[in-house]
Coordinates of C-alpha atoms and ligand atoms in Angstrom, one line a residue:
M375 CA -204.5 -150.3 -98.0
G376 CA -204.5 -154.0 -96.9
D377 CA -203.7 -154.1 -93.4
Y378 CA -204.9 -150.3 -93.3
D379 CA -206.3 -150.0 -89.7
P380 CA -208.9 -146.9 -89.4
G381 CA -208.7 -146.9 -85.2
M382 CA -212.1 -147.6 -85.0
T383 CA -214.0 -149.9 -82.6
S384 CA -217.6 -151.1 -82.3
A385 CA -219.8 -148.5 -79.9
D386 CA -219.8 -150.0 -76.6
T387 CA -223.3 -150.4 -76.0
S388 CA -223.5 -152.3 -71.9
A389 CA -227.0 -152.5 -71.4
G390 CA -228.3 -154.3 -68.0
L391 CA -228.8 -152.3 -65.1
P392 CA -227.5 -150.4 -62.5
A393 CA -224.4 -151.5 -64.3
D394 CA -221.6 -153.8 -61.8
S395 CA -221.6 -155.3 -58.4
S396 CA -221.8 -152.5 -56.4
G397 CA -225.1 -152.0 -58.2
E398 CA -223.8 -148.8 -59.1
F399 CA -225.4 -147.2 -62.4
F400 CA -222.6 -144.5 -63.0
T401 CA -220.0 -146.3 -62.7
D402 CA -217.6 -143.9 -64.9
V403 CA -218.6 -141.3 -61.6
P404 CA -217.2 -142.8 -57.9
G405 CA -218.2 -139.8 -56.2
P406 CA -219.4 -136.4 -55.6
I407 CA -218.8 -134.2 -57.8
R408 CA -217.1 -131.8 -55.8
Y409 CA -215.3 -128.3 -56.1
E410 CA -212.0 -127.5 -56.6
G411 CA -212.1 -123.5 -58.0
P412 CA -211.0 -121.8 -61.3
D413 CA -207.3 -123.5 -61.9
S414 CA -208.5 -126.7 -62.0
D415 CA -208.9 -128.5 -65.0
N416 CA -210.8 -132.0 -63.7
P417 CA -213.8 -132.2 -65.9
L418 CA -215.9 -133.9 -63.0
A419 CA -215.3 -131.0 -60.7
F420 CA -217.0 -127.5 -59.8
R421 CA -214.7 -124.5 -60.9
W422 CA -217.0 -122.2 -60.0
Y423 CA -220.4 -124.1 -58.1
D424 CA -218.8 -123.8 -54.1
A425 CA -222.5 -124.9 -52.3
G426 CA -221.6 -123.9 -49.3
R427 CA -220.0 -120.0 -50.9
M428 CA -221.7 -117.0 -49.1
V429 CA -222.8 -114.4 -51.6
G430 CA -224.1 -111.4 -50.1
D431 CA -226.5 -112.8 -47.5
R432 CA -227.6 -116.1 -48.8
T433 CA -225.3 -119.3 -49.9
M434 CA -224.6 -120.6 -53.9
A435 CA -226.7 -123.3 -52.9
E436 CA -229.4 -121.2 -51.5
H437 CA -228.8 -118.7 -54.3
L438 CA -229.5 -121.5 -57.0
R439 CA -231.7 -124.7 -55.8
F440 CA -230.2 -126.1 -59.0
A441 CA -233.0 -129.1 -60.1
V442 CA -232.1 -131.7 -62.6
A443 CA -235.7 -132.3 -65.0
Y444 CA -236.0 -136.4 -64.1
W445 CA -237.9 -136.3 -68.1
H446 CA -234.7 -135.6 -70.0
S447 CA -232.6 -137.1 -68.2
F448 CA -234.5 -140.6 -67.2
A449 CA -237.5 -140.6 -69.0
A450 CA -236.2 -139.6 -72.3
D451 CA -233.7 -142.1 -74.9
G452 CA -232.7 -139.8 -76.9
A453 CA -235.1 -140.1 -79.9
D454 CA -236.6 -137.5 -82.2
Q455 CA -238.0 -136.5 -85.4
F456 CA -235.9 -138.3 -87.1
G457 CA -234.4 -140.6 -85.1
S458 CA -234.1 -143.5 -83.0
G459 CA -233.0 -143.5 -79.3
T460 CA -229.1 -143.3 -78.4
W461 CA -228.8 -143.2 -75.2
D462 CA -227.9 -146.1 -73.0
R463 CA -231.1 -146.3 -70.6
P464 CA -231.7 -149.8 -70.2
W465 CA -235.0 -149.4 -68.2
L466 CA -236.9 -147.9 -70.5
A467 CA -236.8 -151.5 -73.0
N468 CA -239.9 -152.1 -73.8
D469 CA -239.5 -155.9 -72.6
R470 CA -240.0 -154.7 -68.8
D471 CA -242.0 -155.0 -66.5
P472 CA -243.7 -150.6 -66.0
M473 CA -243.4 -150.7 -62.5
D474 CA -240.3 -152.7 -62.3
A475 CA -238.6 -150.6 -64.8
A476 CA -239.8 -146.9 -63.0
R477 CA -238.0 -148.4 -60.1
S478 CA -235.2 -148.9 -62.1
K479 CA -235.1 -145.5 -63.2
M480 CA -235.5 -144.0 -59.8
V481 CA -232.9 -145.9 -58.0
V482 CA -230.7 -144.3 -61.1
A483 CA -231.9 -141.4 -61.1
F484 CA -230.9 -140.0 -57.5
E485 CA -227.7 -142.2 -57.7
F486 CA -227.2 -139.5 -60.7
F487 CA -228.8 -136.4 -58.3
E488 CA -226.3 -137.0 -54.9
K489 CA -223.2 -137.6 -57.8
L490 CA -223.6 -134.3 -58.3
G491 CA -224.7 -132.7 -55.9
A492 CA -228.2 -131.6 -57.1
P493 CA -230.3 -130.8 -53.9
Y494 CA -233.5 -131.2 -55.9
F495 CA -235.1 -132.5 -58.8
C496 CA -238.2 -131.6 -61.5
F497 CA -241.2 -134.4 -62.2
H498 CA -243.7 -135.2 -64.6
D499 CA -247.0 -137.3 -63.2
L500 CA -246.0 -139.7 -66.4
D501 CA -242.4 -139.3 -66.0
I502 CA -241.8 -141.2 -62.0
A503 CA -245.1 -143.6 -62.5
P504 CA -246.2 -145.6 -66.3
E505 CA -249.4 -145.0 -67.5
G506 CA -251.9 -148.1 -66.6
G507 CA -255.0 -148.9 -68.8
T508 CA -257.6 -147.4 -66.2
F509 CA -256.9 -143.5 -64.9
A510 CA -257.7 -145.7 -61.1
E511 CA -254.2 -148.0 -61.8
T512 CA -252.0 -145.1 -63.6
C513 CA -253.4 -143.3 -60.0
V514 CA -251.8 -146.2 -58.5
D515 CA -248.6 -146.5 -59.6
L516 CA -247.6 -143.3 -59.0
D517 CA -248.7 -143.5 -56.0
A518 CA -246.8 -146.5 -54.9
M519 CA -243.5 -144.3 -57.1
V520 CA -244.4 -141.5 -55.0
D521 CA -243.3 -143.5 -52.5
E522 CA -240.4 -145.3 -53.6
A523 CA -240.1 -141.1 -54.0
A524 CA -240.3 -140.5 -50.7
G525 CA -238.3 -143.4 -49.4
H526 CA -235.0 -142.3 -51.9
M527 CA -235.4 -138.3 -51.0
E528 CA -235.7 -139.3 -47.0
R529 CA -231.7 -141.3 -47.6
T530 CA -230.1 -139.2 -49.7
G531 CA -231.4 -135.8 -48.8
V532 CA -232.3 -134.8 -52.4
K533 CA -236.0 -132.3 -52.3
L534 CA -238.3 -132.0 -54.8
L535 CA -238.9 -128.2 -56.7
W536 CA -241.3 -128.4 -58.4
G537 CA -244.1 -131.5 -59.7
T538 CA -245.9 -131.7 -62.8
A539 CA -248.7 -132.9 -64.8
N540 CA -248.6 -134.4 -67.6
L541 CA -251.3 -133.1 -70.3
F542 CA -249.3 -132.9 -73.6
S543 CA -248.1 -136.5 -74.4
R544 CA -250.4 -139.1 -75.4
P545 CA -253.6 -138.9 -77.8
R546 CA -256.4 -137.6 -76.0
F547 CA -254.9 -134.2 -75.3
A548 CA -254.9 -133.7 -78.9
A549 CA -256.4 -130.7 -78.5
G550 CA -255.4 -129.6 -75.5
A551 CA -256.4 -130.0 -71.5
A552 CA -257.9 -127.6 -69.5
T553 CA -259.0 -125.7 -73.3
N554 CA -260.3 -128.7 -75.4
P555 CA -263.5 -128.4 -77.2
D556 CA -265.2 -131.3 -75.0
P557 CA -265.9 -130.3 -70.9
E558 CA -265.4 -134.6 -69.9
L559 CA -261.5 -134.2 -71.4
F560 CA -261.6 -131.4 -68.9
A561 CA -262.2 -133.5 -66.3
R562 CA -260.7 -135.8 -67.1
A563 CA -257.6 -133.6 -66.3
A564 CA -258.4 -131.4 -64.1
A565 CA -258.9 -135.4 -62.0
Q566 CA -254.4 -135.7 -63.5
V567 CA -253.8 -131.6 -61.5
R568 CA -255.3 -132.9 -58.8
H569 CA -253.8 -136.1 -58.6
C570 CA -250.4 -134.7 -59.4
L571 CA -251.2 -131.7 -57.0
D572 CA -251.0 -134.0 -54.7
A573 CA -248.1 -135.9 -55.1
T574 CA -246.5 -132.4 -54.9
H575 CA -248.0 -132.2 -51.7
R576 CA -246.9 -135.1 -49.9
L577 CA -243.3 -135.0 -51.7
G578 CA -243.4 -131.4 -49.7
G579 CA -242.3 -129.8 -53.5
A580 CA -241.6 -126.3 -53.2
N581 CA -243.8 -125.6 -56.1
Y582 CA -246.2 -127.0 -58.4
V583 CA -246.3 -125.7 -62.1
L584 CA -248.5 -125.6 -65.1
W585 CA -246.5 -125.8 -68.9
G586 CA -249.2 -125.2 -71.4
G587 CA -248.9 -127.8 -73.0
R588 CA -251.3 -127.5 -75.8
E589 CA -253.1 -125.2 -74.6
G590 CA -253.6 -123.4 -77.4
Y591 CA -254.5 -123.8 -81.0
D592 CA -253.1 -124.4 -84.3
T593 CA -256.0 -123.0 -87.0
I594 CA -258.6 -120.7 -86.3
L595 CA -261.0 -121.8 -88.1
N596 CA -262.0 -124.3 -85.3
T597 CA -260.8 -122.4 -82.6
D598 CA -263.3 -120.4 -80.0
V599 CA -260.7 -118.2 -78.8
G600 CA -262.5 -116.5 -76.1
R601 CA -263.4 -119.5 -74.8
E602 CA -261.3 -121.8 -74.4
L603 CA -258.9 -118.7 -72.1
D604 CA -262.5 -118.6 -70.1
Q605 CA -261.7 -122.2 -69.7
L606 CA -258.5 -122.3 -68.8
G607 CA -259.4 -119.8 -66.2
R608 CA -261.4 -121.6 -64.4
F609 CA -258.9 -123.8 -65.2
L610 CA -256.1 -122.5 -63.2
N611 CA -258.6 -121.4 -60.2
L612 CA -259.4 -124.6 -59.3
V613 CA -256.0 -125.9 -59.7
V614 CA -255.1 -123.2 -56.5
E615 CA -258.8 -123.6 -54.7
H616 CA -257.5 -127.2 -54.2
K617 CA -253.7 -125.5 -53.4
H618 CA -256.0 -123.7 -50.3
T619 CA -258.1 -126.8 -49.3
I620 CA -254.6 -129.5 -49.7
G621 CA -252.8 -127.0 -47.6
F622 CA -250.0 -126.6 -50.6
E623 CA -247.6 -124.0 -49.5
G624 CA -245.5 -124.1 -52.3
T625 CA -246.1 -122.3 -54.9
I626 CA -248.1 -122.8 -58.3
L627 CA -246.8 -121.9 -61.2
I628 CA -246.9 -121.0 -64.7
E629 CA -244.5 -121.7 -67.4
P630 CA -244.6 -119.4 -70.6
K631 CA -243.8 -120.4 -74.4
P632 CA -245.8 -118.9 -76.7
H633 CA -245.5 -122.1 -79.1
E634 CA -244.7 -125.7 -79.8
P635 CA -246.2 -127.8 -79.6
T636 CA -249.4 -125.2 -81.1
K637 CA -248.6 -122.3 -83.2
H638 CA -250.1 -120.3 -80.6
Q639 CA -249.6 -121.3 -77.4
Y640 CA -252.2 -119.0 -75.4
D641 CA -249.1 -117.9 -71.9
H642 CA -247.0 -116.1 -74.9
D643 CA -244.7 -114.6 -72.9
S644 CA -244.2 -112.6 -68.9
Q645 CA -246.3 -110.4 -69.6
T646 CA -249.4 -111.9 -71.2
I647 CA -250.2 -113.9 -68.8
A648 CA -249.4 -111.3 -65.8
G649 CA -252.5 -110.4 -68.2
F650 CA -254.5 -113.0 -67.3
L651 CA -254.0 -113.2 -64.1
R652 CA -255.9 -110.3 -63.5
K653 CA -257.7 -110.9 -65.6
Y654 CA -258.7 -114.4 -64.1
D655 CA -258.3 -113.0 -60.6
L656 CA -255.7 -115.1 -59.9
I657 CA -252.6 -112.5 -59.3
D658 CA -252.1 -113.0 -56.1
E659 CA -251.8 -116.3 -56.3
V660 CA -249.3 -117.6 -59.5
K661 CA -246.3 -116.6 -60.8
L662 CA -244.0 -117.5 -63.5
N663 CA -241.7 -120.8 -64.4
I664 CA -239.3 -118.8 -67.1
E665 CA -237.6 -120.2 -68.9
V666 CA -234.4 -119.3 -72.0
N667 CA -235.8 -120.3 -74.7
H668 CA -238.9 -119.9 -74.4
A669 CA -238.4 -116.4 -74.2
T670 CA -236.2 -116.9 -77.3
L671 CA -238.9 -118.2 -78.3
A672 CA -241.3 -115.7 -77.8
G673 CA -238.6 -113.6 -79.4
H674 CA -237.5 -111.3 -76.5
D675 CA -234.0 -111.8 -74.2
F676 CA -234.5 -114.3 -71.7
V677 CA -233.6 -111.5 -69.6
H678 CA -236.4 -109.3 -70.5
E679 CA -238.9 -112.1 -69.6
V680 CA -237.0 -112.1 -66.0
T681 CA -237.0 -108.6 -65.1
V682 CA -240.6 -108.0 -66.6
A683 CA -241.8 -110.5 -63.4
V684 CA -239.8 -109.3 -61.6
D685 CA -241.3 -105.9 -61.3
D686 CA -244.5 -107.0 -61.1
G687 CA -243.9 -109.0 -58.3
L688 CA -244.1 -113.1 -61.3
L689 CA -241.3 -113.3 -60.8
G690 CA -241.0 -118.1 -59.2
S691 CA -238.7 -120.0 -61.3
I692 CA -236.5 -120.5 -63.6
D693 CA -235.6 -123.1 -66.1
A694 CA -231.9 -122.6 -67.3
N695 CA -232.0 -124.8 -70.7
R696 CA -231.1 -122.0 -73.9
G697 CA -231.7 -122.4 -77.1
D698 CA -230.0 -122.5 -80.7
G699 CA -229.8 -118.6 -82.7
R700 CA -230.1 -120.7 -85.9
L701 CA -233.2 -122.9 -84.2
G702 CA -236.4 -121.8 -84.8
W703 CA -237.9 -125.2 -82.1
D704 CA -236.9 -125.8 -78.5
T705 CA -233.9 -127.5 -78.4
D706 CA -233.0 -126.9 -74.2
Q707 CA -229.3 -126.7 -74.2
F708 CA -227.6 -126.8 -71.2
P709 CA -226.8 -123.0 -69.9
T710 CA -223.0 -121.9 -71.6
S711 CA -223.4 -117.9 -71.7
V712 CA -222.0 -117.1 -68.2
E713 CA -222.9 -113.0 -70.0
E714 CA -226.2 -114.0 -70.6
M715 CA -226.7 -115.6 -67.1
S716 CA -225.5 -112.9 -65.4
L717 CA -227.9 -110.1 -67.2
A718 CA -231.1 -112.9 -66.2
M719 CA -229.1 -113.6 -62.0
H720 CA -229.0 -109.8 -61.3
E721 CA -232.7 -109.1 -62.6
I722 CA -233.5 -112.3 -60.6
L723 CA -231.3 -110.3 -57.5
R724 CA -231.9 -107.0 -57.3
G725 CA -235.4 -108.6 -57.3
G726 CA -234.7 -110.5 -54.0
G727 CA -233.9 -113.9 -55.3
L728 CA -235.5 -116.9 -56.4
G729 CA -237.6 -117.1 -53.3
T730 CA -239.5 -121.5 -53.3
G731 CA -238.6 -121.8 -57.1
G732 CA -234.5 -122.7 -58.3
V733 CA -232.4 -123.4 -61.2
N734 CA -233.9 -126.0 -63.0
F735 CA -232.2 -127.7 -66.4
D736 CA -235.0 -128.5 -68.3
A737 CA -232.3 -129.1 -70.8
K738 CA -231.3 -132.5 -71.8
M739 CA -227.9 -133.7 -73.8
R740 CA -227.0 -134.3 -77.8
R741 CA -227.9 -136.9 -79.2
Q742 CA -224.5 -137.9 -79.5
S743 CA -223.3 -137.3 -76.5
V744 CA -224.2 -141.3 -75.9
D745 CA -222.0 -141.7 -72.5
R746 CA -223.6 -142.1 -69.4
I747 CA -220.6 -139.8 -67.9
D748 CA -221.8 -136.9 -70.4
L749 CA -224.8 -136.2 -68.1
F750 CA -222.3 -135.3 -65.5
H751 CA -220.9 -132.6 -67.7
A752 CA -224.4 -131.5 -68.7
H753 CA -225.2 -130.7 -65.6
I754 CA -221.7 -129.6 -63.7
G755 CA -221.5 -127.3 -67.3
G756 CA -224.5 -125.3 -66.2
M757 CA -224.0 -125.3 -63.3
D758 CA -220.9 -123.2 -63.0
V759 CA -221.9 -121.8 -65.7
M760 CA -225.3 -119.9 -62.9
A761 CA -222.7 -119.8 -60.3
R762 CA -220.0 -117.4 -62.3
S763 CA -223.3 -115.3 -63.6
L764 CA -224.3 -114.9 -59.5
L765 CA -221.0 -113.6 -58.6
V766 CA -221.2 -111.7 -61.4
A767 CA -224.7 -110.4 -60.9
H768 CA -223.8 -109.7 -57.4
E769 CA -220.6 -107.6 -57.5
M770 CA -222.5 -105.4 -61.0
L771 CA -225.5 -105.2 -57.9
T772 CA -223.5 -105.1 -55.0
D773 CA -221.3 -101.7 -57.1
G774 CA -224.8 -100.3 -58.3
A775 CA -223.1 -100.6 -61.5
L776 CA -226.2 -100.7 -64.0
T777 CA -229.1 -99.8 -61.3
G778 CA -226.6 -96.3 -61.0
V779 CA -227.5 -95.9 -63.8
K780 CA -231.0 -96.6 -64.4
A781 CA -231.5 -94.1 -61.1
D782 CA -229.5 -91.4 -62.9
R783 CA -231.4 -91.8 -66.3
Y784 CA -234.6 -91.7 -65.4
R785 CA -233.6 -88.2 -62.5
G786 CA -236.5 -86.5 -63.7
W787 CA -239.3 -89.0 -63.1
D788 CA -238.4 -88.3 -59.6
R789 CA -238.4 -84.7 -59.5
R790 CA -241.6 -81.9 -59.6
L791 CA -242.4 -82.4 -63.3
G792 CA -241.8 -86.5 -63.4
A793 CA -243.8 -86.4 -60.7
D794 CA -247.0 -84.1 -61.2
I795 CA -246.9 -86.2 -64.3
M796 CA -247.0 -89.5 -63.0
A797 CA -249.8 -88.8 -60.3
G798 CA -251.8 -86.9 -62.5
R799 CA -251.4 -83.5 -61.6
L800 CA -251.2 -82.5 -65.3
S801 CA -253.6 -82.7 -68.0
L802 CA -252.4 -82.9 -71.7
V803 CA -253.6 -79.1 -71.5
D804 CA -251.4 -78.1 -69.0
L805 CA -248.9 -79.9 -71.1
D806 CA -249.2 -78.0 -73.7
E807 CA -248.6 -74.2 -71.9
M808 CA -246.4 -75.7 -69.8
V809 CA -244.3 -77.1 -72.7
A810 CA -244.6 -73.1 -74.3
D811 CA -244.3 -70.9 -71.4
H812 CA -240.6 -72.2 -70.9
S813 CA -240.1 -73.2 -74.6
L814 CA -239.3 -76.7 -73.2
D815 CA -236.8 -78.2 -75.9
P816 CA -235.3 -80.7 -74.5
V817 CA -231.6 -81.8 -75.6
P818 CA -231.2 -86.2 -76.0
V819 CA -228.4 -87.6 -73.7
S820 CA -227.2 -91.0 -74.4
G821 CA -228.0 -94.1 -74.1
R822 CA -224.7 -95.2 -73.4
Q823 CA -224.9 -98.9 -74.6
E824 CA -221.4 -99.3 -76.1
A825 CA -219.9 -98.5 -72.6
L826 CA -222.4 -100.6 -70.7
E827 CA -221.4 -103.2 -72.5
N828 CA -217.9 -103.0 -71.6
L829 CA -219.0 -102.5 -68.3
V830 CA -220.6 -105.7 -67.7
N831 CA -217.8 -107.2 -69.9
R832 CA -215.4 -106.4 -67.4
Y833 CA -218.0 -107.5 -64.3
V834 CA -217.3 -110.4 -66.2
E835 CA -213.8 -111.2 -67.4
R836 CA -212.6 -110.1 -63.4
V837 CA -215.0 -111.8 -61.4
C838 CA -213.1 -114.6 -59.0
Ligands
XLS1894 C1 -241.7 -127.3 -72.5 C2 -241.5 -126.9 -70.5 C3 -241.6 -128.3 -69.9 C4 -242.0 -127.7 -69.1 C5 -243.0 -129.0 -68.3 O1 -240.8 -127.1 -73.6 O2 -240.4 -126.7 -70.6 O3 -240.4 -129.6 -70.3 O4 -240.8 -127.4 -68.6 O5 -243.7 -129.2 -68.2
NI1895 NI1 -239.0 -125.9 -73.2
NI1896 NI1 -239.5 -125.9 -68.8

């Protein structure tokens, strides 16, 4: 085996910023990704996402409002609990001046948004600007980076879907932000949100998101749940008041998640948040940003979470990243299932669409996806899945494939008995007497689940 050549080369770790003389980082992708249709074999083309194609009364771009998440794509390096970063993100190197690095990161981010053709992006304050020695310094840096972002947005036409404050990474937030036992920490978190909401407003953001972060608890032994929920309600009311004070017209969104990082996250799922919003008088002010894998972690299908939100008038936006069926944590993978997303898109369309919201890919590549081009493959695939799902959903809804079946199934509730029950005109005694008088003995009717599963698959197969 002396001269055996295993055919391996050492990895090409091209460091340095932006990569070549053209000043580009993603040199393998020369221009914008284009639509080439389902027959295309070009991995750097869209097969389904055709931005200008009309679907019902809107274009695909208007329906889907795709956004790239700044954090996974540009502020992370692929590190996990067991090992250091694997991705090629030279601006994250420790020896860089933090503001210099933040500027380089932003140049690369906008190069990516433009080449991908993503109309929106989303950020946490700490994704776009470094943390300074004091809060005041952090704010100065954030403002400077917001100016920088405004310039890139103006130049490229890319818009902000939402901003959000990172109230979870730093040690100070270990016991939560709004739900912290220390009111001074509550104040610190409020100041940060005030600043980030102002920044989002300055950048014309369409929404402002609050994901619970560490708003939850690990042990009941040290936690006063009732008090913490009141604090959270107060905090959110402050955010809403401030939104009106500054004239921010975007939507305030809460992102449900049942656990991780804490064992019990207060914003467990859509129904839990609906109850919370009613209790704290916020139901007309706040909507939901629903993430696919957070639904899974809560033991729900994504479509369940979306349906609950739609039926309660609470659907705001979605994070389209999925989990893995056998991993119980937030793996943040790009969506791959047209069937799963078609059912959710069907509900979204039934509810009138995403409004100020959009489809954010709060998703990251796997740790072994070490090439720059992998970031394109990831997003192109996700966008195509969502676009195809939109087409499937639109056809199903236009045909009334599922809505018609449901209307028939509940028909009795539109007739006299159902209407009288729902209007409160019949007591338990009335119902008892009616059953006796008419010898009522209703017979079961088929739910037709298997036939409907086949029907959905036919739509998935035939859409083009
Ligand atoms: C974490 C959340 C987070 C939010 C933004 O699980 O998904 O990324 O979307 O703070
Ligand atoms: Ni998540
Ligand atoms: Ni998310």
